[in-house]
CSV table of C-alpha atoms and ligand atoms in Angstrom, one decimal:
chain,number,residue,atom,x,y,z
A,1,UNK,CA,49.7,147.8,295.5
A,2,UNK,CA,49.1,145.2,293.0
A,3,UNK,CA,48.7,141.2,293.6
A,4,UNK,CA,51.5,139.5,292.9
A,5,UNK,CA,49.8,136.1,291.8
A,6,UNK,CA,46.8,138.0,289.3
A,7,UNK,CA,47.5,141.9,289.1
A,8,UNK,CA,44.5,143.1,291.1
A,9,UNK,CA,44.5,145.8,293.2
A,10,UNK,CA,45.3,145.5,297.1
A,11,UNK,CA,43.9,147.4,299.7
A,12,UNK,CA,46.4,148.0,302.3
A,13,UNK,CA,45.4,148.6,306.2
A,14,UNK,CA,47.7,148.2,308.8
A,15,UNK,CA,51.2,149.0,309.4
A,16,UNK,CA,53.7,147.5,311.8
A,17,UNK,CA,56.2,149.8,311.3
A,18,UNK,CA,60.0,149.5,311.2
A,19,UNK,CA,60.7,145.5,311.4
A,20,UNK,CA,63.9,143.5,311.3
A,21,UNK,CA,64.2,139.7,309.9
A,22,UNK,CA,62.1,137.5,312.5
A,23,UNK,CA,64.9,135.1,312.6
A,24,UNK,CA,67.7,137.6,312.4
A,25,UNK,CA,69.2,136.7,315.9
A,26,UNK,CA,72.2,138.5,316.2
A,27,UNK,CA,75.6,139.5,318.1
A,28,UNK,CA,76.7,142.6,319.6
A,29,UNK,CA,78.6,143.4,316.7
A,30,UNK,CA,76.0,143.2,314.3
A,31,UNK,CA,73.7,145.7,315.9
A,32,UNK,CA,74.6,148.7,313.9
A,33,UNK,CA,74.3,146.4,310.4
A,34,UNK,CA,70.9,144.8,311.3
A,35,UNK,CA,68.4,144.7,307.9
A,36,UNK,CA,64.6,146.5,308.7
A,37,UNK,CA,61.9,147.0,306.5
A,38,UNK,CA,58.6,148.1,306.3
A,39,UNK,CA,56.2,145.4,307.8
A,40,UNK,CA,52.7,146.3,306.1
A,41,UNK,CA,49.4,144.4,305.2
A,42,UNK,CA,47.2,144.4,302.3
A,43,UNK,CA,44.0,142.4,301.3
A,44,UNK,CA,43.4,141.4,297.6
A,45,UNK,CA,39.2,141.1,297.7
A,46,UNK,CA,39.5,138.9,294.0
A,47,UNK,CA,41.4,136.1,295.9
A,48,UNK,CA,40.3,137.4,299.3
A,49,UNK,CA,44.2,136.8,299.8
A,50,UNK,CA,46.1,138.3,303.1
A,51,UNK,CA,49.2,139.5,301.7
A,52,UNK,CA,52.7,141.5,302.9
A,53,UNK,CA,53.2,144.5,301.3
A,54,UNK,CA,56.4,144.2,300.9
A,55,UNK,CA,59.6,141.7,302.2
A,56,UNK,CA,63.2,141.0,302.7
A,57,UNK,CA,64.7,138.7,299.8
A,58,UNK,CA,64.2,135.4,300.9
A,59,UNK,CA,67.6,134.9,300.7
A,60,UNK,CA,68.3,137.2,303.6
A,61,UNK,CA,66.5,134.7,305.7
A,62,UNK,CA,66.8,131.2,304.0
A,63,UNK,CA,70.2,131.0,304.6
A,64,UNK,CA,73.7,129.3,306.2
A,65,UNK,CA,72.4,130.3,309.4
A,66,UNK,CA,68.8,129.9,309.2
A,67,UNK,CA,68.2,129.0,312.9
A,68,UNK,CA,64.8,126.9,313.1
A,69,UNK,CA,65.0,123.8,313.4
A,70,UNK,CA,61.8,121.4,313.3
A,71,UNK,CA,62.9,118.9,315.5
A,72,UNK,CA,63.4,121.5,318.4
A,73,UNK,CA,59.8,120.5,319.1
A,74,UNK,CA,58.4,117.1,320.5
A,75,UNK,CA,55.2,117.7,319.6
A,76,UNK,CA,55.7,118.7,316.0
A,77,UNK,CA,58.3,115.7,315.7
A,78,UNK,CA,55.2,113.3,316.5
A,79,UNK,CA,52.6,115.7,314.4
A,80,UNK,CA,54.8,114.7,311.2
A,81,UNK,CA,55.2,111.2,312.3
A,82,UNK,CA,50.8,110.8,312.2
A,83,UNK,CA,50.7,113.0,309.2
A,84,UNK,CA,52.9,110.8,307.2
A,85,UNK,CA,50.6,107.6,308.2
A,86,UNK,CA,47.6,109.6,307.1
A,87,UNK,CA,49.9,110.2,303.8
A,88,UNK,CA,51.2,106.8,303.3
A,89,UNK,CA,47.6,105.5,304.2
A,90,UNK,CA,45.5,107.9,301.8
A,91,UNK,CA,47.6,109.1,298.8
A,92,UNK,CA,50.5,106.9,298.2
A,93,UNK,CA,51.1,103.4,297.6
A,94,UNK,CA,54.8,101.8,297.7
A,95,UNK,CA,56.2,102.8,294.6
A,96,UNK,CA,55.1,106.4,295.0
A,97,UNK,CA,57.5,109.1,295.1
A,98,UNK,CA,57.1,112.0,297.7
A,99,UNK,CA,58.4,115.6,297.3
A,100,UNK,CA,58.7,118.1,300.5
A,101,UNK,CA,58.9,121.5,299.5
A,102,UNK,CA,60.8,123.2,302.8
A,103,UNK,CA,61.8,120.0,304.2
A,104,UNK,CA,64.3,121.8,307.0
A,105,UNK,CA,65.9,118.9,309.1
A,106,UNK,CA,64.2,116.4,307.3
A,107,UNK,CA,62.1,115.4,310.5
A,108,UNK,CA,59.0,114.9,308.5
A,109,UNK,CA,60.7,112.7,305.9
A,110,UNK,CA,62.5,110.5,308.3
A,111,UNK,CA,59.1,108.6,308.0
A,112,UNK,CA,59.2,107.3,304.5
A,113,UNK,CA,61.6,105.0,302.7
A,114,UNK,CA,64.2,107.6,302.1
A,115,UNK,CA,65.0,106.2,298.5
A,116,UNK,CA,61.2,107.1,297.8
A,117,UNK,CA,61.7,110.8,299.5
A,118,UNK,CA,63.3,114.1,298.1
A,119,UNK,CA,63.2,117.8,300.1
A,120,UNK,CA,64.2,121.0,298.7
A,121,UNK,CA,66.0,123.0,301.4
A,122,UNK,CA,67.6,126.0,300.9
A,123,UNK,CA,69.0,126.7,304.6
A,124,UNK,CA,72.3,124.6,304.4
A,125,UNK,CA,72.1,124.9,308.8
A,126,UNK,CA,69.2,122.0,308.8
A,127,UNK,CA,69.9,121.0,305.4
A,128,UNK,CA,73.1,119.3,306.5
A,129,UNK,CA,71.4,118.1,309.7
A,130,UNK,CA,68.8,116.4,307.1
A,131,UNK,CA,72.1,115.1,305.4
A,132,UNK,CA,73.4,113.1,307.8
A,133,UNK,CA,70.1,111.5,308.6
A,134,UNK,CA,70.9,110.0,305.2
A,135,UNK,CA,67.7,112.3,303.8
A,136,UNK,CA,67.8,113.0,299.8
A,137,UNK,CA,68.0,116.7,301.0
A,138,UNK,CA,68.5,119.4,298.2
A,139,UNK,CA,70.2,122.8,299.1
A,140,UNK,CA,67.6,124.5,297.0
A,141,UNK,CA,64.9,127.0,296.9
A,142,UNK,CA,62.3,125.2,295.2
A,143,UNK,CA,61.4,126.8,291.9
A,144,UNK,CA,61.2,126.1,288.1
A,145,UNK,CA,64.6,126.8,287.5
A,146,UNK,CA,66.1,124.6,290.2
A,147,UNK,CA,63.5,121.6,289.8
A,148,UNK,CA,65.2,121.0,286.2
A,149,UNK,CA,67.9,118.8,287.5
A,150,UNK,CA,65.0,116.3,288.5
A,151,UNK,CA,63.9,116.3,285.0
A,152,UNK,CA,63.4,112.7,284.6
A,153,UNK,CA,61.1,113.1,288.0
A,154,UNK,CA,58.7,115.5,286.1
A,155,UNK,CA,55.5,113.7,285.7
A,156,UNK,CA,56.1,111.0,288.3
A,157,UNK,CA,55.4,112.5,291.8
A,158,UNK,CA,52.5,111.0,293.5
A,159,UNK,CA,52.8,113.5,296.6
A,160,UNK,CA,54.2,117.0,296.4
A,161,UNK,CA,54.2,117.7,300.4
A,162,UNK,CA,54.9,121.2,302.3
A,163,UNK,CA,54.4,122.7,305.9
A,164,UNK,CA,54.8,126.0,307.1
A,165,UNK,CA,56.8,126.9,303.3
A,166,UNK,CA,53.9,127.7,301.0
A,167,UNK,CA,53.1,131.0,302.3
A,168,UNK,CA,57.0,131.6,302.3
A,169,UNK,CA,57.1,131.8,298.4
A,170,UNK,CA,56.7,135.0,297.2
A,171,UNK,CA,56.1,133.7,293.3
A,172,UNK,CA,53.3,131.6,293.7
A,173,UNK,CA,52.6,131.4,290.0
A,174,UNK,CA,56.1,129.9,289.5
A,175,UNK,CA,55.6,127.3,292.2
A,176,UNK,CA,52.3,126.2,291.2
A,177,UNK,CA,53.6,125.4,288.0
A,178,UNK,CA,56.3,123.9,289.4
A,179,UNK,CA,54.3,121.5,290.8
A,180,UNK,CA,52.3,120.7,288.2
A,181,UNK,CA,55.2,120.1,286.1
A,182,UNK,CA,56.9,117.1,288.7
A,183,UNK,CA,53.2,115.6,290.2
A,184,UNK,CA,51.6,113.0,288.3
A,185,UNK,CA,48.2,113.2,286.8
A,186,UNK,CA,46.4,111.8,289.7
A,187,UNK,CA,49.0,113.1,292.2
A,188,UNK,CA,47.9,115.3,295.4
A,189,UNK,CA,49.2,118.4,296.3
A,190,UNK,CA,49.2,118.1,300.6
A,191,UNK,CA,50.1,121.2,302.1
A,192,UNK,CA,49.7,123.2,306.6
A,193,UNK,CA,50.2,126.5,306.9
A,194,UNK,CA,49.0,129.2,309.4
A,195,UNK,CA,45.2,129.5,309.2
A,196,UNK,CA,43.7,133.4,308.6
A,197,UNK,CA,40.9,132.4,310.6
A,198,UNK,CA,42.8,131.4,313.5
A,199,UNK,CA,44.9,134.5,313.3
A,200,UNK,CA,41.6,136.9,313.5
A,201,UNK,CA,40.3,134.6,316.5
A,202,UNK,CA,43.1,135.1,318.7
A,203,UNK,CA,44.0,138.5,317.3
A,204,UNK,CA,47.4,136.5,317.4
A,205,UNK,CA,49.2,139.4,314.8
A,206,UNK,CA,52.7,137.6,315.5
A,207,UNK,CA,51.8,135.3,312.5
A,208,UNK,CA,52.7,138.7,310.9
A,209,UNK,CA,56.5,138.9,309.7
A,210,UNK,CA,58.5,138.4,307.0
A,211,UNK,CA,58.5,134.8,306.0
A,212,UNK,CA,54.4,134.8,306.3
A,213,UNK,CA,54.3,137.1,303.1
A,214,UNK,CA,50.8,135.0,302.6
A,215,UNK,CA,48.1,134.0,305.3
A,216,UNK,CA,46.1,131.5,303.7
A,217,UNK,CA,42.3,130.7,304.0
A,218,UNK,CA,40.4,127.9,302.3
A,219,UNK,CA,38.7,130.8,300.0
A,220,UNK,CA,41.9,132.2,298.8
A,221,UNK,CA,43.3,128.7,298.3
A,222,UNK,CA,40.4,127.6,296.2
A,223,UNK,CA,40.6,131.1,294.2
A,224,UNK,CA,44.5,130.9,293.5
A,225,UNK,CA,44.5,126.9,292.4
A,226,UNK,CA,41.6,127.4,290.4
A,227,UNK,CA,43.8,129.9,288.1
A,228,UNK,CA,46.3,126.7,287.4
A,229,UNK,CA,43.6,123.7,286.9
A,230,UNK,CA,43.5,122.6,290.9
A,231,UNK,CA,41.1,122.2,293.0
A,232,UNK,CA,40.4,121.8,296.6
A,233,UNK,CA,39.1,118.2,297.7
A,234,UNK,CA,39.8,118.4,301.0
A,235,UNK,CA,41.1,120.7,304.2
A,236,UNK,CA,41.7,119.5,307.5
A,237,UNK,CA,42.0,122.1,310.7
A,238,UNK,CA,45.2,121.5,312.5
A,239,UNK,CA,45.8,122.8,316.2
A,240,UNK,CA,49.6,123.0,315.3
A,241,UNK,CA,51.2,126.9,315.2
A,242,UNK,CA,48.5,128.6,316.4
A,243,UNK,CA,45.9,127.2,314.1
A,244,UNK,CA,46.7,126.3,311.1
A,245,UNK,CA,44.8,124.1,307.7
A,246,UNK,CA,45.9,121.3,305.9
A,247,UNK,CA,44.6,121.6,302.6
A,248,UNK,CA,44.7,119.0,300.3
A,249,UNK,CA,44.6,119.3,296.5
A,250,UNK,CA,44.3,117.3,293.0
A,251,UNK,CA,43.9,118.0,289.3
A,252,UNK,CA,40.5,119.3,288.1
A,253,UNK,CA,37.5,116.9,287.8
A,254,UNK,CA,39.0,113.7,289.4
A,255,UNK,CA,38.7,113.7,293.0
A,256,UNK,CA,35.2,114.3,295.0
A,257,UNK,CA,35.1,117.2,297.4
A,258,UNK,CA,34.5,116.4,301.4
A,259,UNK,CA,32.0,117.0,303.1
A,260,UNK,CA,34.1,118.6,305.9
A,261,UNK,CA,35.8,121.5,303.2
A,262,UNK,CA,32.1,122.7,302.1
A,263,UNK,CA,31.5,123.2,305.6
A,264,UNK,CA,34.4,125.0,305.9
A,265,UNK,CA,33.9,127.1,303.1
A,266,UNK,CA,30.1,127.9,304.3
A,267,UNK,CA,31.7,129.0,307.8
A,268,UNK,CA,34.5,131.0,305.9
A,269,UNK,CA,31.7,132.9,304.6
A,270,UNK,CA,29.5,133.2,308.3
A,271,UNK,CA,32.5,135.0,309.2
A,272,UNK,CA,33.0,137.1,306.5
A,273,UNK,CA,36.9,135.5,306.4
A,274,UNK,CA,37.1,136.6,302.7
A,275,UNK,CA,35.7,139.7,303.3
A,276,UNK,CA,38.1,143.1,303.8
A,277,UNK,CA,35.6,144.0,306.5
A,278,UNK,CA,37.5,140.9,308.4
A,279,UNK,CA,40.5,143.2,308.1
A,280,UNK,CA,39.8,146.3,309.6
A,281,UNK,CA,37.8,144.3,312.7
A,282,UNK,CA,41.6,142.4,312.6
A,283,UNK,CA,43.0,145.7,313.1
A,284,UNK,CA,40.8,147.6,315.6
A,285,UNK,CA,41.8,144.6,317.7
A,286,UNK,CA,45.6,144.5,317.0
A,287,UNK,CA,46.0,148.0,318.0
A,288,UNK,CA,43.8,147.5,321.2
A,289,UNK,CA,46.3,144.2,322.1
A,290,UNK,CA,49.0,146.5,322.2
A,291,UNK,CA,48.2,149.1,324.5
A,292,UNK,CA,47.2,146.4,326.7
A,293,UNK,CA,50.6,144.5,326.6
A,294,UNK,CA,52.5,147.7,327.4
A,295,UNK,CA,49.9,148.8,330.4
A,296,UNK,CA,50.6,145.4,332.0
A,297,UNK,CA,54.1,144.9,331.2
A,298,UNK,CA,54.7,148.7,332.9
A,299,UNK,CA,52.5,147.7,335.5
A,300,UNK,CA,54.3,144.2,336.5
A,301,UNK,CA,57.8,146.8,336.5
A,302,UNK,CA,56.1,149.2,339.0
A,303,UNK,CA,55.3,146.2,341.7
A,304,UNK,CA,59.1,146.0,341.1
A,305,UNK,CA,59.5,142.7,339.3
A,306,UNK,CA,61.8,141.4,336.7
A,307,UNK,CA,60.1,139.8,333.6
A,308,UNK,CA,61.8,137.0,331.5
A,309,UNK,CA,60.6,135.5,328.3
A,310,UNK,CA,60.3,131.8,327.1
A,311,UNK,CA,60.8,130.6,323.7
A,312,UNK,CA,63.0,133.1,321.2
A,313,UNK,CA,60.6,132.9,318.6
A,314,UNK,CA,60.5,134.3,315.1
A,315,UNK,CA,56.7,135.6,316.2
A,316,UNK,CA,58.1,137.2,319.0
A,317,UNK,CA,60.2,139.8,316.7
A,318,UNK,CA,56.6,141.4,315.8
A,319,UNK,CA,55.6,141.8,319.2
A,320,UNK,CA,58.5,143.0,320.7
A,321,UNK,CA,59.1,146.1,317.9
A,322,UNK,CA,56.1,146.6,317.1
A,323,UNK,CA,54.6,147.2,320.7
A,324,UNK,CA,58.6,148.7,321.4
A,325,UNK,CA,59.5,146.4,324.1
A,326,UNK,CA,63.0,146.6,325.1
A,327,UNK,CA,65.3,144.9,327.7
A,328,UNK,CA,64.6,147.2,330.0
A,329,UNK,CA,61.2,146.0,330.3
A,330,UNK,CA,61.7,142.1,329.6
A,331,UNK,CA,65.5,141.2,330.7
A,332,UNK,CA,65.9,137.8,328.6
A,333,UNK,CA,64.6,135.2,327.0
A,334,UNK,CA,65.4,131.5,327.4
A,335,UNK,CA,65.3,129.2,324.8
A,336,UNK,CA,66.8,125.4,323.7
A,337,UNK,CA,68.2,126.2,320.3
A,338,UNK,CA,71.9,126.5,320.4
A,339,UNK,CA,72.0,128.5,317.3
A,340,UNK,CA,70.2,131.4,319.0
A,341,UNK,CA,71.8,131.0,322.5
A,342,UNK,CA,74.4,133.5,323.5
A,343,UNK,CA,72.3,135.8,320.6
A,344,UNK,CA,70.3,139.2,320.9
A,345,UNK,CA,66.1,139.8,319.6
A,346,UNK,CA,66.7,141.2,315.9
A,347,UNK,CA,65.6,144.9,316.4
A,348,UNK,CA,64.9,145.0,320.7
A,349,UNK,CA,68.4,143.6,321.7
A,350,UNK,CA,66.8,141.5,324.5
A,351,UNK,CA,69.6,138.6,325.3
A,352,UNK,CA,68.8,134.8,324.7
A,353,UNK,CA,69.9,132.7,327.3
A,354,UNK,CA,70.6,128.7,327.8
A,355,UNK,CA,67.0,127.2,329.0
A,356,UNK,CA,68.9,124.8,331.0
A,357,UNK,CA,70.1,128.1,333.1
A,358,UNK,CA,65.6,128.9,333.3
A,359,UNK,CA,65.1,126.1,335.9
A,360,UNK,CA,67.2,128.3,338.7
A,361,UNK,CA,66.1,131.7,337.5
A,362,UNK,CA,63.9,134.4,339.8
A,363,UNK,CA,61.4,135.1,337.4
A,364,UNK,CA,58.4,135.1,338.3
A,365,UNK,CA,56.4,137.2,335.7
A,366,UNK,CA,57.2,135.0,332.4
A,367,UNK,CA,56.3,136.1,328.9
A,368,UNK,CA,55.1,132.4,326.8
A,369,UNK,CA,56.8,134.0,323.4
A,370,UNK,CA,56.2,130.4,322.2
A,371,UNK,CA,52.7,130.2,323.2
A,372,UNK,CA,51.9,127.9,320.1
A,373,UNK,CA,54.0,124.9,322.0
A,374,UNK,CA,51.8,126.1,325.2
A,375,UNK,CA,51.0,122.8,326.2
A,376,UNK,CA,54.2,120.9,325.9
A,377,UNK,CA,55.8,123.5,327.7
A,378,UNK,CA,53.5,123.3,330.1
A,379,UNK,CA,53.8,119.6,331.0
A,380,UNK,CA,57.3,120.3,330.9
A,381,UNK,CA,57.2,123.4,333.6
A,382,UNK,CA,54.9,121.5,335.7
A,383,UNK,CA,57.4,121.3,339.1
A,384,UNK,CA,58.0,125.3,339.0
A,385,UNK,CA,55.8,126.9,341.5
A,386,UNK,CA,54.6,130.5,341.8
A,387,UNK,CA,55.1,131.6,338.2
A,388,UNK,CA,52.9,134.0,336.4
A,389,UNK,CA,52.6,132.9,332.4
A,390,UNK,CA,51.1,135.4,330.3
A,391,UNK,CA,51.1,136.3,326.5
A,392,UNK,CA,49.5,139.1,324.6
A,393,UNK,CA,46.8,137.0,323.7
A,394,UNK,CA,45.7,136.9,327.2
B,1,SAM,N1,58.5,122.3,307.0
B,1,SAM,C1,59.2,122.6,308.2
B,1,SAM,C2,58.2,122.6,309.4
B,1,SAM,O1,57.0,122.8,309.2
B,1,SAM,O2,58.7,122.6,310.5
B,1,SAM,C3,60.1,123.8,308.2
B,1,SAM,C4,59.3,125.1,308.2
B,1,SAM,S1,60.3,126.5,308.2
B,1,SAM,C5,59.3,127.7,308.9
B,1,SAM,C6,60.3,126.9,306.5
B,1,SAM,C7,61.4,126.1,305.7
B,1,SAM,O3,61.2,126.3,304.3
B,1,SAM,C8,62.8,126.6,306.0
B,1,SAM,O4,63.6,125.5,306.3
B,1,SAM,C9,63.2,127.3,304.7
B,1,SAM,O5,64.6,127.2,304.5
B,1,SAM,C10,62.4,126.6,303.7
B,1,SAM,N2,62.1,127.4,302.4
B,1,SAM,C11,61.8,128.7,302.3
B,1,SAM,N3,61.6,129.0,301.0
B,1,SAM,C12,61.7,127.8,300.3
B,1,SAM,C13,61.5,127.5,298.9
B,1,SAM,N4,61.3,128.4,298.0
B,1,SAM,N5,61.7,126.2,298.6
B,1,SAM,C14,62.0,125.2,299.5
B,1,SAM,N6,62.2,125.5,300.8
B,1,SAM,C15,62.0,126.8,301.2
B,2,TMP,P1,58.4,128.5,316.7
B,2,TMP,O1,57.3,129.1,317.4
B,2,TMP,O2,58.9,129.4,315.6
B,2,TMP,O3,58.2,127.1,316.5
B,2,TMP,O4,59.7,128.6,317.7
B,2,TMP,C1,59.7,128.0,318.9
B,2,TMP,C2,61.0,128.5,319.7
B,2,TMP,O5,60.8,128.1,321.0
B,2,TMP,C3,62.3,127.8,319.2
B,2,TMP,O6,63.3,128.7,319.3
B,2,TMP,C4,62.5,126.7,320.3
B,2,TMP,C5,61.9,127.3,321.5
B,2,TMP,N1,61.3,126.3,322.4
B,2,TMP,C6,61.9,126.2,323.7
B,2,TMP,O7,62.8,127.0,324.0
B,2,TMP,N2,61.4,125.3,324.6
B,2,TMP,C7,60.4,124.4,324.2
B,2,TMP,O8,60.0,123.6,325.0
B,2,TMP,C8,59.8,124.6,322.9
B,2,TMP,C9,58.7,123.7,322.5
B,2,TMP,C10,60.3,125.5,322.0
């Protein structure tokens, strides 16, 4: 395959198999229509980019029922409140005019004055939720064609903001000049998104699925912005998602680099992170992970207990098809958002249950599906005794 962003050949090397859209939950009577498509990886060595072969139109996923919601967790509700500090403190003074690229229920822009603020949503499900927090919310996919009815913006945006959207884009030529079109000439470009090196630590492969048609590194970031005049001045690691970087960008020639990025980039290269050699060590381990989550979720059923799951993730919909678990062998998963409770896994069928109904439940044997939010669910889960958390990064 070829790169989408520069044309160069791709080396693909790992294959998930059949996969359905991570956040396709769905009812009974939508099990026969369900969407799947082949979930494949590929490295580009000239941007030393991690890329999906191929994905759903984002519109299949971006959509009226897009079901995650930002604010479903405490602890990324207070990681937006400190990041906007850091932003208001560092690259923004009181006149300056934010942008949020993905802004979902506009929990990260409820910090700001909201006449200063604008997100582009495309999910109207937390777009409206945005909406009547009073946030200039736009139900838009942010691109050059839909950024012309801020025209008399373009020029004049000190901070062009995103989290956990970037590597949703699949034409990242169109949003980089998007960008440069609306940011100023001495505006930043702040952006977090899962971290390659994070996802080759913990082998954790469920950053793998459709919306993650990109995993970033700070080599591939400083390779792609350098084709459109950017450059890297600073990236920050975050502990949020599973790992993830916060990289932070500006015009050519006009901001000094950190120390703390040419670090990074010297470790990037220790660990061969922009190598393809990274890849196939990735892989070795992703297939190993798997026969070692089926062995111990058969063995947990032959002592005769029932497993349940925690957390309906959108991660979870890689693990589940591509190591073929079923609700034979986990029986539900419990979960707080009410748009997925009452639903089915996309793909596995495994039923999503109220949380509220988890604190009387059996289970001993419990499956952390949202093991990113391990720590808040843990101070959470404190009272209930005699439980067995595992993931398949244990
Ligand atoms: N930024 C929030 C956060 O970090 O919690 C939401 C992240 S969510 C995984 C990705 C969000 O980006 C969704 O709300 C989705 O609708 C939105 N999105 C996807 N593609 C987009 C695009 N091209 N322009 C703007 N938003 C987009
Ligand atoms: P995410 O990993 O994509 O952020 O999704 C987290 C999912 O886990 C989301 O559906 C909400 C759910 N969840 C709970 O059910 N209980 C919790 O305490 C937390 C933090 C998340």
């Amino acid at each position: 395959m070829k790169c989408r962003i520069d044309n160069s050949n791709c080396n693909e090397f790992l294959n998930f198999g059949r996969m359905p859209i991570a956040n396709g939950f769905c009812s009974k009577k939508d099990f026969n229509r369900e969407y799947f498509f082949d979930l494949k990886v590929a490295f580009n060595k000239k941007l030393s980019l991690f890329q999906l072969v191929k994905f759903p139109n984002p519109k299949k996923m971006f959509n009226k029922s897009y079901p995650f919601y930002t604010s479903s967790s405490f602890y990324m509700v207070n990681h937006f409140k400190k990041l906007s500090n850091f932003i208001k403190k560092n690259y923004m003074n009181k006149n300056s005019i934010l942008f949020e690229i993905g802004s979902n229920d506009g929990t990260f822009l409820k910090n700001f004055n909201k006449k200063k603020v604008y997100g582009f949503e495309p999910s109207k499900s937390v777009h409206l939720k945005a909406k009547k927090e009073g946030i200039n919310s736009i139900n838009k996919f942010f691109n050059s064609k839909n950024i012309k009815i801020l025209r008399k913006l373009y020029g004049k945006v000190d901070v062009i903001f995103g989290a956990n959207v970037f590597c949703h884009i699949p034409n990242q030529r169109d949003l980089i000049k998007s960008i440069d079109l609306m940011l100023s000439p001495n505006g930043t470009i702040i952006f977090e998104e899962p971290y390659l090196g994070s996802m080759y630590e913990k082998t954790s492969y469920d950053q793998i699925y459709d919306e993650h048609i990109y995993m970033f590194s700070i080599n591939s970031i400083i390779k792609i912005y350098d084709l459109f005049g950017f450059e890297l001045i600073d990236a920050i690691p975050q502990n949020t998602h599973g790992g993830s970087m916060r990289y932070i960008l500006k015009r050519k020639n006009i901001s000094k680099k950190s120390k703390r990025v040419k670090k990074l980039i010297k470790l990037e290269k220790i660990k061969k992170i922009d190598k393809f050699s990274a890849c196939l060590s990735f892989k070795k381990k992703v297939i190993k992970s798997r026969l070692n989550l089926r062995k111990r979720i058969l063995n947990i059923k032959k002592k005769g207990f029932q497993i349940c799951g925690y957390g309906a993730t959108s991660k979870s919909t890689t693990i589940l098809n591509f190591c073929k678990i079923n609700n034979n062998m986990i029986n539900c998963i419990f979960d707080t958002t009410k748009d997925k409770i009452g639903k089915f896994t996309p793909g596995t069928h495994i039923p999503i249950l109220n949380y509220n109904k988890f604190k009387g439940s059996h289970y001993k044997y419990v499956f952390l599906f949202a093991w990113n939010h391990r720590k808040e669910i843990m101070k959470k889960e404190k009272a209930r005794k005699n439980t067995k958390w595992f993931t398949h990064l244990d």
